[in-house]
GROMACS .gro file of C-alpha atoms in nm:
model
  156
    1UNK     CA    1  -6.838   1.419  11.734
    2UNK     CA    2  -6.725   1.200  12.029
    3UNK     CA    3  -6.934   1.382  12.280
    4UNK     CA    4  -7.249   1.373  12.061
    5UNK     CA    5  -7.199   1.008  11.996
    6UNK     CA    6  -7.152   0.930  12.367
    7UNK     CA    7  -7.468   1.123  12.459
    8UNK     CA    8  -7.665   0.945  12.182
    9UNK     CA    9  -7.544   0.613  12.297
   10UNK     CA   10  -7.626   0.681  12.666
   11UNK     CA   11  -7.973   0.808  12.572
   12UNK     CA   12  -8.047   0.497  12.375
   13UNK     CA   13  -7.977   0.286  12.690
   14UNK     CA   14  -8.273   0.433  12.886
   15UNK     CA   15  -8.496   0.628  12.655
   16UNK     CA   16  -8.811   0.805  12.781
   17UNK     CA   17  -9.110   0.647  12.597
   18UNK     CA   18  -9.299   0.947  12.456
   19UNK     CA   19  -9.491   0.862  12.144
   20UNK     CA   20  -9.743   1.108  12.013
   21UNK     CA   21  -9.891   1.264  11.703
   22UNK     CA   22  -9.780   1.602  11.829
   23UNK     CA   23  -9.440   1.676  11.712
   24UNK     CA   24  -9.312   1.855  12.023
   25UNK     CA   25  -9.375   1.572  12.268
   26UNK     CA   26  -9.110   1.332  12.138
   27UNK     CA   27  -8.871   1.637  12.104
   28UNK     CA   28  -8.943   1.725  12.474
   29UNK     CA   29  -8.860   1.363  12.565
   30UNK     CA   30  -8.529   1.385  12.375
   31UNK     CA   31  -8.434   1.709  12.543
   32UNK     CA   32  -8.524   1.564  12.881
   33UNK     CA   33  -8.307   1.262  12.813
   34UNK     CA   34  -8.018   1.480  12.694
   35UNK     CA   35  -8.028   1.695  13.005
   36UNK     CA   36  -8.035   1.392  13.242
   37UNK     CA   37  -7.741   1.231  13.060
   38UNK     CA   38  -7.542   1.552  13.053
   39UNK     CA   39  -7.612   1.596  13.425
   40UNK     CA   40  -7.500   1.242  13.492
   41UNK     CA   41  -7.175   1.296  13.291
   42UNK     CA   42  -7.103   1.611  13.495
   43UNK     CA   43  -7.178   1.423  13.822
   44UNK     CA   44  -6.938   1.143  13.717
   45UNK     CA   45  -6.668   1.380  13.628
   46UNK     CA   46  -6.701   1.574  13.956
   47UNK     CA   47  -6.717   1.254  14.161
   48UNK     CA   48  -6.399   1.120  13.997
   49UNK     CA   49  -6.200   1.457  14.045
   50UNK     CA   50  -6.310   1.548  14.392
   51UNK     CA   51  -6.382   1.234  14.583
   52UNK     CA   52  -6.200   0.960  14.390
   53UNK     CA   53  -6.499   0.743  14.472
   54UNK     CA   54  -6.751   0.526  14.296
   55UNK     CA   55  -7.036   0.697  14.124
   56UNK     CA   56  -7.400   0.583  14.074
   57UNK     CA   57  -7.486   0.411  13.742
   58UNK     CA   58  -7.696   0.600  13.495
   59UNK     CA   59  -8.013   0.398  13.573
   60UNK     CA   60  -7.989   0.467  13.946
   61UNK     CA   61  -7.918   0.835  13.875
   62UNK     CA   62  -8.230   0.855  13.655
   63UNK     CA   63  -8.451   0.681  13.907
   64UNK     CA   64  -8.337   0.914  14.191
   65UNK     CA   65  -8.413   1.217  13.967
   66UNK     CA   66  -8.758   1.073  13.880
   67UNK     CA   67  -8.819   1.013  14.250
   68UNK     CA   68  -8.714   1.349  14.382
   69UNK     CA   69  -8.835   1.594  14.106
   70UNK     CA   70  -9.213   1.560  14.163
   71UNK     CA   71  -9.154   1.611  14.538
   72UNK     CA   72  -8.936   1.921  14.495
   73UNK     CA   73  -9.089   2.239  14.641
   74UNK     CA   74  -9.369   2.057  14.814
   75UNK     CA   75  -9.425   2.046  15.188
   76UNK     CA   76  -9.328   1.747  15.375
   77UNK     CA   77  -9.562   1.447  15.387
   78UNK     CA   78  -9.831   1.434  15.648
   79UNK     CA   79  -9.804   1.204  15.934
   80UNK     CA   80  -9.530   1.096  16.170
   81UNK     CA   81  -9.200   1.262  16.085
   82UNK     CA   82  -8.908   1.049  15.967
   83UNK     CA   83  -8.633   1.194  16.190
   84UNK     CA   84  -8.589   1.133  16.556
   85UNK     CA   85  -8.647   1.508  16.613
   86UNK     CA   86  -9.016   1.576  16.675
   87UNK     CA   87  -9.137   1.921  16.584
   88UNK     CA   88  -9.303   2.121  16.852
   89UNK     CA   89  -9.674   2.041  16.887
   90UNK     CA   90  -9.905   2.312  16.768
   91UNK     CA   91 -10.089   2.494  17.048
   92UNK     CA   92 -10.452   2.387  17.018
   93UNK     CA   93 -10.736   2.541  17.202
   94UNK     CA   94 -10.866   2.270  17.433
   95UNK     CA   95 -11.222   2.285  17.547
   96UNK     CA   96 -11.350   2.128  17.865
   97UNK     CA   97 -11.495   1.785  17.790
   98UNK     CA   98 -11.794   1.671  17.996
   99UNK     CA   99 -11.715   1.345  18.165
  100UNK     CA  100 -11.907   1.038  18.049
  101UNK     CA  101 -12.158   0.920  18.309
  102UNK     CA  102 -12.109   0.587  18.480
  103UNK     CA  103 -12.301   0.288  18.342
  104UNK     CA  104 -12.519   0.285  18.659
  105UNK     CA  105 -12.638   0.641  18.604
  106UNK     CA  106 -12.662   0.600  18.233
  107UNK     CA  107 -12.888   0.300  18.224
  108UNK     CA  108 -13.100   0.364  18.544
  109UNK     CA  109 -13.400   0.509  18.339
  110UNK     CA  110 -13.478   0.771  18.602
  111UNK     CA  111 -13.495   1.145  18.519
  112UNK     CA  112 -13.324   1.141  18.174
  113UNK     CA  113 -13.493   1.433  18.003
  114UNK     CA  114 -13.384   1.624  17.691
  115UNK     CA  115 -13.318   1.986  17.765
  116UNK     CA  116 -13.213   2.269  17.529
  117UNK     CA  117 -12.846   2.354  17.530
  118UNK     CA  118 -12.576   2.522  17.319
  119UNK     CA  119 -12.509   2.366  16.985
  120UNK     CA  120 -12.258   2.078  17.017
  121UNK     CA  121 -12.131   1.751  16.857
  122UNK     CA  122 -12.332   1.441  16.933
  123UNK     CA  123 -12.144   1.196  17.165
  124UNK     CA  124 -12.288   0.903  16.989
  125UNK     CA  125 -12.276   0.954  16.617
  126UNK     CA  126 -11.981   1.118  16.440
  127UNK     CA  127 -12.187   1.346  16.198
  128UNK     CA  128 -12.452   1.475  16.428
  129UNK     CA  129 -12.487   1.822  16.568
  130UNK     CA  130 -12.756   1.885  16.823
  131UNK     CA  131 -12.891   2.142  17.064
  132UNK     CA  132 -13.036   1.870  17.295
  133UNK     CA  133 -12.870   1.758  17.604
  134UNK     CA  134 -12.960   1.497  17.872
  135UNK     CA  135 -13.058   1.664  18.195
  136UNK     CA  136 -12.897   1.393  18.413
  137UNK     CA  137 -12.592   1.290  18.212
  138UNK     CA  138 -12.510   1.631  18.070
  139UNK     CA  139 -12.422   1.476  17.739
  140UNK     CA  140 -12.511   1.635  17.394
  141UNK     CA  141 -12.715   1.382  17.185
  142UNK     CA  142 -12.912   1.387  16.859
  143UNK     CA  143 -13.280   1.362  16.838
  144UNK     CA  144 -13.406   1.389  16.479
  145UNK     CA  145 -13.643   1.208  16.244
  146UNK     CA  146 -13.349   0.999  16.096
  147UNK     CA  147 -13.184   0.896  16.418
  148UNK     CA  148 -13.255   0.901  16.794
  149UNK     CA  149 -12.917   0.893  16.963
  150UNK     CA  150 -13.078   1.008  17.286
  151UNK     CA  151 -13.267   0.679  17.316
  152UNK     CA  152 -12.979   0.464  17.182
  153UNK     CA  153 -12.745   0.620  17.438
  154UNK     CA  154 -12.971   0.537  17.735
  155UNK     CA  155 -13.069   0.174  17.650
  156UNK     CA  156 -12.849  -0.126  17.679
   0.00000   0.00000   0.00000
């Protein structure tokens, strides 16, 4: 009875609040609490026998579990890595980018004619795709009913 009483006492310290009309949800919460407390008791026993050191309190142990379980088995987070070791950069196919014309050429208003070109991303707006290109600047620009990036690009 001593082990059962100890587990019940430790469960009552930090109970998982699952209230429901379904009978199995509170039972699932009780089983979850029992498994966490039993894991903590085993951790405490092993820490005392092997390392003779201090062990984490039950609330810290529970918080570590609740933090790490949802992230288990998932890929690492996106963005800059935590460690100092940087992974090898992936090899991307880089395409030649047309240089941007100088401001003198861009705003001189002489011989800027739209010509037909391969489909490409508009240099001025982020969502535009176009088959028009400036004959002098060699820059792909939109020219639709909604927006006229060709004109906006060439005027100050």
